[in-house]
Short mmCIF file of C-alpha atoms (C1' of nucleotides) in Angstrom, two decimals:
data_model
loop_
_atom_site.label_atom_id
_atom_site.label_comp_id
_atom_site.label_asym_id
_atom_site.label_seq_id
_atom_site.Cartn_x
_atom_site.Cartn_y
_atom_site.Cartn_z
CA UNK A 1 -14.99 -58.86 49.28
CA UNK A 2 -15.28 -55.80 51.64
CA UNK A 3 -11.78 -56.01 52.77
CA UNK A 4 -8.65 -54.35 51.95
CA UNK A 5 -7.83 -56.68 49.02
CA UNK A 6 -7.46 -55.68 45.57
CA UNK A 7 -6.43 -52.07 47.31
CA UNK A 8 -5.65 -50.03 44.57
CA UNK A 9 -2.52 -50.54 43.88
CA UNK A 10 -1.06 -52.21 46.72
CA UNK A 11 2.25 -53.77 46.45
CA UNK A 12 1.61 -53.85 42.92
CA UNK A 13 2.22 -56.44 40.13
CA UNK A 14 0.23 -54.32 37.37
CA UNK A 15 1.42 -53.63 34.54
CA UNK A 16 2.20 -50.20 35.25
CA UNK A 17 -0.63 -47.26 33.80
CA UNK A 18 2.62 -45.88 31.96
CA UNK A 19 2.82 -48.72 29.50
CA UNK A 20 -0.91 -48.30 29.04
CA UNK A 21 -0.77 -44.66 28.36
CA UNK A 22 2.04 -45.16 25.87
CA UNK A 23 0.17 -47.90 24.49
CA UNK A 24 -2.67 -45.56 23.86
CA UNK A 25 -0.20 -43.11 22.50
CA UNK A 26 0.71 -45.18 19.91
CA UNK A 27 -2.61 -46.37 18.77
CA UNK A 28 -4.02 -42.70 17.96
CA UNK A 29 -0.65 -41.74 16.60
CA UNK A 30 -1.42 -44.72 13.69
CA UNK A 31 -5.29 -43.65 14.09
CA UNK A 32 -3.77 -39.62 13.27
CA UNK A 33 -1.55 -40.82 10.69
CA UNK A 34 -3.87 -43.14 8.85
CA UNK A 35 -6.70 -40.61 8.48
CA UNK A 36 -4.50 -37.84 7.61
CA UNK A 37 -2.70 -40.58 4.46
CA UNK A 38 -6.11 -41.17 3.65
CA UNK A 39 -7.49 -37.40 3.09
CA UNK A 40 -4.23 -37.15 1.33
CA UNK A 41 -4.49 -39.84 -0.67
CA UNK A 42 -7.96 -39.07 -1.91
CA UNK A 43 -6.70 -35.66 -2.73
CA UNK A 44 -4.24 -37.15 -4.98
CA UNK A 45 -6.36 -39.26 -6.77
CA UNK A 46 -8.68 -37.06 -7.55
CA UNK A 47 -6.67 -34.14 -8.13
CA UNK A 48 -4.13 -35.48 -10.04
CA UNK A 49 -4.51 -39.02 -11.03
CA UNK A 50 -1.66 -40.21 -8.52
CA UNK A 51 -1.01 -41.84 -5.61
CA UNK A 52 1.07 -41.46 -2.27
CA UNK A 53 4.08 -43.19 -2.60
CA UNK A 54 4.18 -41.86 -6.06
CA UNK A 55 4.62 -38.46 -4.96
CA UNK A 56 6.50 -39.36 -2.49
CA UNK A 57 9.65 -40.44 -4.84
CA UNK A 58 9.21 -37.31 -7.15
CA UNK A 59 9.79 -35.47 -3.75
CA UNK A 60 12.74 -36.95 -2.91
CA UNK A 61 14.42 -36.47 -6.46
CA UNK A 62 12.98 -33.19 -6.86
CA UNK A 63 15.66 -32.67 -3.46
CA UNK A 64 18.42 -33.90 -5.40
CA UNK A 65 18.50 -32.48 -9.25
CA UNK A 66 21.69 -35.06 -9.82
CA UNK A 67 19.39 -38.15 -9.15
CA UNK A 68 19.26 -41.00 -6.48
CA UNK A 69 20.38 -43.89 -7.09
CA UNK A 70 17.55 -46.77 -6.19
CA UNK A 71 19.15 -47.93 -2.67
CA UNK A 72 19.01 -44.38 -1.50
CA UNK A 73 15.84 -43.76 -2.68
CA UNK A 74 14.53 -47.18 -0.42
CA UNK A 75 16.37 -45.90 2.45
CA UNK A 76 15.27 -42.36 2.30
CA UNK A 77 11.61 -43.73 1.96
CA UNK A 78 11.90 -46.28 4.59
CA UNK A 79 10.40 -48.61 2.30
CA UNK A 80 11.87 -51.77 0.49
CA UNK A 81 13.96 -52.20 -2.10
CA UNK A 82 11.70 -54.07 -4.69
CA UNK A 83 8.88 -51.90 -3.93
CA UNK A 84 10.63 -48.57 -5.20
CA UNK A 85 11.63 -50.59 -8.18
CA UNK A 86 8.25 -51.15 -8.85
CA UNK A 87 7.53 -47.60 -8.60
CA UNK A 88 9.90 -46.32 -10.45
CA UNK A 89 8.91 -48.45 -13.74
CA UNK A 90 5.28 -47.08 -13.58
CA UNK A 91 7.17 -43.04 -13.25
CA UNK A 92 9.42 -44.20 -16.15
CA UNK A 93 6.30 -45.39 -17.78
CA UNK A 94 4.76 -41.84 -17.13
CA UNK A 95 7.70 -40.01 -18.70
CA UNK A 96 8.45 -38.37 -14.97
CA UNK A 97 11.96 -39.93 -14.04
CA UNK A 98 14.50 -41.50 -16.03
CA UNK A 99 16.86 -44.08 -15.18
CA UNK A 100 20.66 -42.76 -15.94
CA UNK A 101 23.16 -45.55 -16.07
CA UNK A 102 26.56 -44.85 -13.90
CA UNK A 103 29.70 -44.51 -15.87
CA UNK A 104 32.19 -46.76 -13.73
CA UNK A 105 29.56 -48.83 -12.03
CA UNK A 106 27.65 -50.79 -14.21
CA UNK A 107 25.43 -52.51 -11.01
CA UNK A 108 23.97 -49.26 -10.09
CA UNK A 109 21.54 -46.56 -11.74
CA UNK A 110 20.82 -43.34 -10.79
CA UNK A 111 17.09 -42.26 -11.29
CA UNK A 112 16.67 -38.22 -12.18
CA UNK A 113 13.19 -36.21 -12.83
CA UNK A 114 12.80 -35.65 -16.73
CA UNK A 115 11.47 -31.92 -17.50
CA UNK A 116 8.19 -32.99 -17.55
CA UNK A 117 8.29 -34.82 -13.82
CA UNK A 118 10.32 -31.83 -12.33
CA UNK A 119 6.96 -29.98 -13.83
CA UNK A 120 4.44 -32.21 -12.54
CA UNK A 121 6.02 -32.63 -8.84
CA UNK A 122 5.77 -28.56 -8.60
CA UNK A 123 2.33 -28.26 -9.46
CA UNK A 124 1.61 -30.89 -6.98
CA UNK A 125 3.60 -30.05 -4.21
CA UNK A 126 1.69 -26.28 -4.34
CA UNK A 127 -1.24 -27.71 -3.85
CA UNK A 128 -0.51 -30.93 -1.68
CA UNK A 129 1.13 -28.27 0.96
CA UNK A 130 -2.43 -26.03 0.85
CA UNK A 131 -3.52 -29.70 1.96
CA UNK A 132 -1.47 -30.41 4.76
CA UNK A 133 -1.73 -26.91 5.96
CA UNK A 134 -5.20 -27.15 6.42
CA UNK A 135 -4.94 -30.87 8.17
CA UNK A 136 -2.98 -28.94 10.65
CA UNK A 137 -4.45 -25.83 11.33
CA UNK A 138 -6.28 -27.47 14.49
CA UNK A 139 -2.56 -27.22 16.04
CA UNK A 140 -0.92 -23.87 17.47
CA UNK A 141 2.67 -22.89 16.31
CA UNK A 142 3.43 -24.00 19.65
CA UNK A 143 2.16 -27.48 19.57
CA UNK A 144 3.57 -28.43 16.42
CA UNK A 145 7.21 -27.00 17.31
CA UNK A 146 6.64 -29.51 20.74
CA UNK A 147 5.54 -32.28 18.47
CA UNK A 148 8.23 -32.37 15.82
CA UNK A 149 10.65 -31.92 18.75
CA UNK A 150 8.90 -35.45 20.36
CA UNK A 151 9.21 -37.11 16.78
CA UNK A 152 12.72 -36.44 16.75
CA UNK A 153 13.51 -38.11 20.28
CA UNK A 154 10.91 -41.01 19.44
CA UNK A 155 13.62 -41.79 16.69
CA UNK A 156 16.44 -41.39 18.79
CA UNK A 157 17.61 -38.15 16.91
CA UNK A 158 18.31 -36.19 20.37
CA UNK A 159 20.63 -33.97 18.69
CA UNK T 1 11.16 -7.45 20.20
CA UNK T 2 10.36 -3.99 19.34
CA UNK T 3 7.03 -2.58 18.40
CA UNK T 4 5.60 -3.74 15.18
CA UNK T 5 7.88 -6.35 13.91
CA UNK T 6 5.78 -8.98 11.72
CA UNK T 7 8.19 -6.82 10.27
CA UNK T 8 10.34 -9.59 8.50
CA UNK T 9 8.55 -10.43 5.54
CA UNK T 10 6.67 -7.02 4.95
CA UNK T 11 4.04 -7.48 2.24
CA UNK T 12 5.01 -11.00 2.23
CA UNK T 13 3.11 -13.08 -0.49
CA UNK T 14 5.61 -15.84 0.75
CA UNK T 15 3.63 -19.33 1.63
CA UNK T 16 3.74 -18.41 5.49
CA UNK T 17 6.79 -20.35 7.15
CA UNK T 18 4.28 -21.70 9.03
CA UNK T 19 2.93 -23.63 6.31
CA UNK T 20 6.32 -25.34 6.07
CA UNK T 21 6.22 -26.04 9.80
CA UNK T 22 3.10 -27.52 9.41
CA UNK T 23 4.69 -29.91 6.65
CA UNK T 24 7.47 -30.68 8.30
CA UNK T 25 5.48 -32.11 11.37
CA UNK T 26 3.50 -34.14 8.89
CA UNK T 27 6.66 -35.48 6.99
CA UNK T 28 8.24 -36.21 10.91
CA UNK T 29 5.28 -37.64 12.02
CA UNK T 30 5.00 -40.18 8.89
CA UNK T 31 8.38 -40.96 9.19
CA UNK T 32 8.36 -42.13 13.05
CA UNK T 33 4.92 -44.06 12.63
CA UNK T 34 6.67 -45.52 9.87
CA UNK T 35 9.78 -46.66 12.41
CA UNK T 36 7.56 -47.59 15.08
CA UNK T 37 5.50 -49.63 12.21
CA UNK T 38 8.66 -51.50 11.02
CA UNK T 39 10.09 -52.30 14.66
CA UNK T 40 6.70 -54.03 15.31
CA UNK T 41 6.60 -55.55 12.50
CA UNK T 42 9.79 -56.90 12.53
CA UNK T 43 8.85 -58.46 15.98
CA UNK T 44 6.08 -59.82 15.21
CA UNK T 45 7.27 -61.60 12.39
CA UNK T 46 10.34 -63.24 14.85
CA UNK T 47 8.07 -63.79 17.77
CA UNK T 48 5.17 -65.08 15.68
CA UNK T 49 5.55 -65.31 12.43
CA UNK T 50 2.50 -63.09 12.01
CA UNK T 51 1.84 -59.52 10.90
CA UNK T 52 0.60 -56.78 12.15
CA UNK T 53 -2.53 -56.19 10.19
CA UNK T 54 -3.81 -59.92 11.11
CA UNK T 55 -2.39 -58.28 15.12
CA UNK T 56 -4.59 -55.65 14.52
CA UNK T 57 -7.50 -57.30 13.96
CA UNK T 58 -7.21 -59.98 16.47
CA UNK T 59 -7.07 -57.03 19.01
CA UNK T 60 -9.95 -55.34 18.00
CA UNK T 61 -12.07 -58.68 18.03
CA UNK T 62 -10.69 -59.38 21.46
CA UNK T 63 -12.55 -56.46 22.65
CA UNK T 64 -15.69 -57.46 21.22
CA UNK T 65 -17.04 -60.67 22.42
CA UNK T 66 -19.90 -61.00 20.59
CA UNK T 67 -17.94 -60.68 17.38
CA UNK T 68 -18.10 -57.61 14.22
CA UNK T 69 -19.15 -57.57 11.59
CA UNK T 70 -16.96 -56.93 7.95
CA UNK T 71 -18.29 -53.59 7.60
CA UNK T 72 -17.56 -52.97 11.37
CA UNK T 73 -13.89 -54.53 11.12
CA UNK T 74 -13.33 -52.49 7.79
CA UNK T 75 -14.39 -49.16 9.50
CA UNK T 76 -12.71 -49.48 13.21
CA UNK T 77 -9.66 -49.98 11.36
CA UNK T 78 -9.62 -47.41 8.54
CA UNK T 79 -9.11 -49.98 6.00
CA UNK T 80 -11.39 -50.55 2.94
CA UNK T 81 -13.91 -53.63 2.92
CA UNK T 82 -11.71 -55.58 0.03
CA UNK T 83 -9.38 -55.56 2.41
CA UNK T 84 -10.87 -57.22 5.48
CA UNK T 85 -12.21 -59.87 3.24
CA UNK T 86 -8.53 -61.51 2.81
CA UNK T 87 -7.27 -61.22 6.54
CA UNK T 88 -9.56 -62.82 7.63
CA UNK T 89 -9.61 -65.72 5.04
CA UNK T 90 -6.31 -66.13 6.13
CA UNK T 91 -7.26 -65.86 9.92
CA UNK T 92 -9.93 -68.25 9.42
CA UNK T 93 -7.91 -70.49 7.71
CA UNK T 94 -5.10 -70.69 10.24
CA UNK T 95 -7.94 -71.30 12.64
CA UNK T 96 -8.15 -68.13 14.89
CA UNK T 97 -11.21 -66.41 13.87
CA UNK T 98 -14.69 -68.28 13.08
CA UNK T 99 -17.39 -66.56 10.31
CA UNK T 100 -20.86 -67.26 11.95
CA UNK T 101 -23.63 -66.35 10.28
CA UNK T 102 -26.04 -63.30 11.62
CA UNK T 103 -29.26 -64.51 11.94
CA UNK T 104 -32.28 -62.56 10.60
CA UNK T 105 -29.55 -61.40 8.19
CA UNK T 106 -28.38 -63.53 6.01
CA UNK T 107 -26.05 -60.68 4.18
CA UNK T 108 -24.11 -59.89 6.69
CA UNK T 109 -21.77 -62.49 8.63
CA UNK T 110 -19.99 -61.76 12.43
CA UNK T 111 -16.59 -62.77 12.33
CA UNK T 112 -15.75 -63.75 16.28
CA UNK T 113 -11.98 -65.16 17.88
CA UNK T 114 -11.90 -69.03 18.71
CA UNK T 115 -10.68 -70.32 21.38
CA UNK T 116 -7.12 -71.17 19.85
CA UNK T 117 -7.15 -67.11 18.34
CA UNK T 118 -8.24 -65.80 21.84
CA UNK T 119 -5.49 -67.34 24.03
CA UNK T 120 -2.55 -67.06 20.73
CA UNK T 121 -4.18 -62.95 21.22
CA UNK T 122 -3.68 -62.77 25.20
CA UNK T 123 -0.20 -63.97 24.73
CA UNK T 124 0.71 -61.71 21.81
CA UNK T 125 -0.68 -58.86 23.05
CA UNK T 126 1.64 -58.43 26.51
CA UNK T 127 4.48 -58.89 24.22
CA UNK T 128 3.58 -56.37 22.02
CA UNK T 129 2.76 -53.99 24.92
CA UNK T 130 6.14 -54.19 25.78
CA UNK T 131 7.53 -53.74 22.56
CA UNK T 132 5.55 -50.56 22.45
CA UNK T 133 6.47 -49.49 26.13
CA UNK T 134 10.33 -49.55 24.85
CA UNK T 135 9.74 -47.85 21.77
CA UNK T 136 7.91 -45.05 23.41
CA UNK T 137 10.64 -45.04 26.40
CA UNK T 138 12.23 -41.73 25.25
CA UNK T 139 9.06 -39.66 25.78
CA UNK T 140 7.77 -38.27 29.40
CA UNK T 141 4.65 -38.61 31.05
CA UNK T 142 3.85 -35.17 29.97
CA UNK T 143 5.05 -35.97 26.58
CA UNK T 144 2.48 -38.40 26.38
CA UNK T 145 -0.54 -36.65 27.51
CA UNK T 146 0.32 -33.50 25.49
CA UNK T 147 1.03 -35.62 22.40
CA UNK T 148 -2.90 -37.00 22.90
CA UNK T 149 -4.61 -34.37 23.09
CA UNK T 150 -2.99 -33.01 20.13
CA UNK T 151 -3.68 -35.99 17.83
CA UNK T 152 -7.31 -36.02 19.04
CA UNK T 153 -7.50 -32.68 18.20
CA UNK T 154 -5.56 -33.40 15.01
CA UNK T 155 -8.94 -35.60 13.87
CA UNK T 156 -10.91 -33.37 15.24
CA UNK T 157 -12.62 -34.85 18.21
CA UNK T 158 -12.64 -32.01 20.14
CA UNK T 159 -14.76 -32.19 22.47
"C1'" DG H 1 44.38 -63.15 -12.83
"C1'" DT H 2 40.70 -66.10 -10.46
"C1'" DT H 3 38.06 -67.14 -7.31
"C1'" DA H 4 35.33 -65.05 -3.14
"C1'" DA H 5 32.86 -61.62 -0.48
"C1'" DA H 6 30.47 -57.30 -0.67
"C1'" DT H 7 27.14 -54.56 -2.96
"C1'" DA H 8 22.80 -52.92 -5.82
"C1'" DT H 9 19.15 -54.25 -8.72
"C1'" DT H 10 15.21 -56.76 -10.32
"C1'" DT H 11 12.42 -61.20 -9.69
"C1'" DT H 12 9.59 -63.94 -6.95
"C1'" DA H 13 6.06 -65.07 -3.72
"C1'" DT H 14 2.92 -63.55 -1.11
"C1'" DA H 15 -0.19 -59.87 2.24
"C1'" DT H 16 -2.06 -55.36 2.00
"C1'" DA H 17 -4.14 -51.89 0.66
"C1'" DT H 18 -7.68 -49.08 -2.56
"C1'" DG H 19 -11.66 -48.56 -5.50
"C1'" DA H 20 -14.92 -50.25 -8.06
"C1'" DA H 21 -17.68 -53.64 -9.85
"C1'" DA H 22 -20.68 -57.95 -8.96
"C1'" DC H 23 -23.68 -60.25 -6.30
"C1'" DA H 24 -26.50 -61.27 -2.59
"C1'" DA H 25 -30.15 -60.23 0.60
"C1'" DA H 26 -32.84 -57.17 2.79
"C1'" DT H 27 -36.26 -52.65 3.04
"C1'" DG H 28 -39.03 -49.13 1.41
"C1'" DC H 29 -42.65 -47.87 -1.89
"C1'" DG H 30 -46.43 -47.79 -5.73
"C1'" DC Z 1 -46.85 -58.28 -4.34
"C1'" DG Z 2 -43.33 -56.41 -7.77
"C1'" DC Z 3 -39.58 -53.57 -8.39
"C1'" DA Z 4 -35.93 -49.77 -6.84
"C1'" DT Z 5 -32.91 -48.72 -3.76
"C1'" DT Z 6 -30.25 -49.73 -0.29
"C1'" DT Z 7 -26.79 -52.42 2.69
"C1'" DG Z 8 -23.31 -55.98 3.31
"C1'" DT Z 9 -20.09 -58.98 1.50
"C1'" DT Z 10 -16.73 -60.60 -2.29
"C1'" DT Z 11 -14.40 -59.92 -6.65
"C1'" DC Z 12 -11.39 -57.82 -9.66
"C1'" DA Z 13 -7.83 -55.07 -11.25
"C1'" DT Z 14 -4.08 -52.79 -9.46
"C1'" DA Z 15 -1.05 -50.46 -6.65
"C1'" DT Z 16 2.37 -50.91 -3.05
"C1'" DA Z 17 4.45 -53.50 0.67
"C1'" DT Z 18 7.86 -56.54 2.23
"C1'" DA Z 19 11.25 -61.13 2.45
"C1'" DA Z 20 13.79 -63.66 0.34
"C1'" DA Z 21 16.51 -65.71 -3.75
"C1'" DA Z 22 18.55 -64.94 -8.16
"C1'" DT Z 23 21.34 -61.75 -11.25
"C1'" DA Z 24 24.74 -59.25 -12.53
"C1'" DT Z 25 28.85 -56.06 -11.31
"C1'" DT Z 26 32.26 -54.60 -8.12
"C1'" DT Z 27 36.13 -55.27 -5.04
"C1'" DA Z 28 38.99 -57.44 -1.91
"C1'" DA Z 29 41.78 -61.58 -1.10
"C1'" DC Z 30 44.94 -64.93 -2.06
#
DNA sequence: GTTAAATATTTTATATATGAAACAAATGCG
DNA sequence: CGCATTTGTTTCATATATAAAATATTTAAC
């Protein structure tokens, strides 16, 4: 078949390489994120005998001293309601957070860090930041700014 | 900027804003990845009544017609051994893959797509690519190339 | 005010996910 | 050969994750 058929792309009904490149980016992004998550998880487990989701919850609560409702936690962390229930149950069990009734609305409860929870988190957070610092060392300052901007656009937060 | 700036932080024992910026990037990356994953999962569920991990396994098997060992699957997908066992069990149950004995090594088994599995995957893959195409539309061609390069460096694949 | 609709959380069923232990089979070594 | 080690997978216990159903309360309609 020497002819002109299959010419490079001709009139082209190909999926356009752009879509392949987007797919490739997505797969790389997934792989990189999983890689970093697994490193952080391993560190969390070895250094503090805890998990990443628990750390994420503590981090969110640390930012809001007055506490958060279950639904606020689940929407901010982008995980389901039922999931948060289980994680909070275990954190309560460990004495790191408490459930506080909301006066005027007996449906909802506020979840708040205990003193122990705040202290525990503070210590973990510094170490966690150092881990991230190291994992992201291969990127330059400009890389980072550029990436943050891209990610924001990806989530439709253009302004 | 006049001369020897760097003054701003003085003698500074501060965590250096760079480390905060890295942390910020990590959190954004996690958030964006989760956002996209949840969109894709929702689509998978609504359109094909299946899950993303199952799709990922099919995708990997589709690339290797002769099949993959359980351990190869788990390392390529970056998930644990035990996890793969469960996912394959269900895919076998649905007739999408088969476990094939390896002659000469009765410890291991090869997992291979069935005809039905290959057909099912082919159809899903095209739709999946379209979903990704749409989700990544906000990024330009240059953005994408730049991001892929960054992600590779992040995973230490410099060459 | 009693019921209907909306809100907030938990429960349930199931699928992912891990790490460790159990098992089975292959390999290496004396 | 006989046995310790290694390799490949599954099993186990547990944690995370979802979606959907069940519960409990509040708010809104009428």
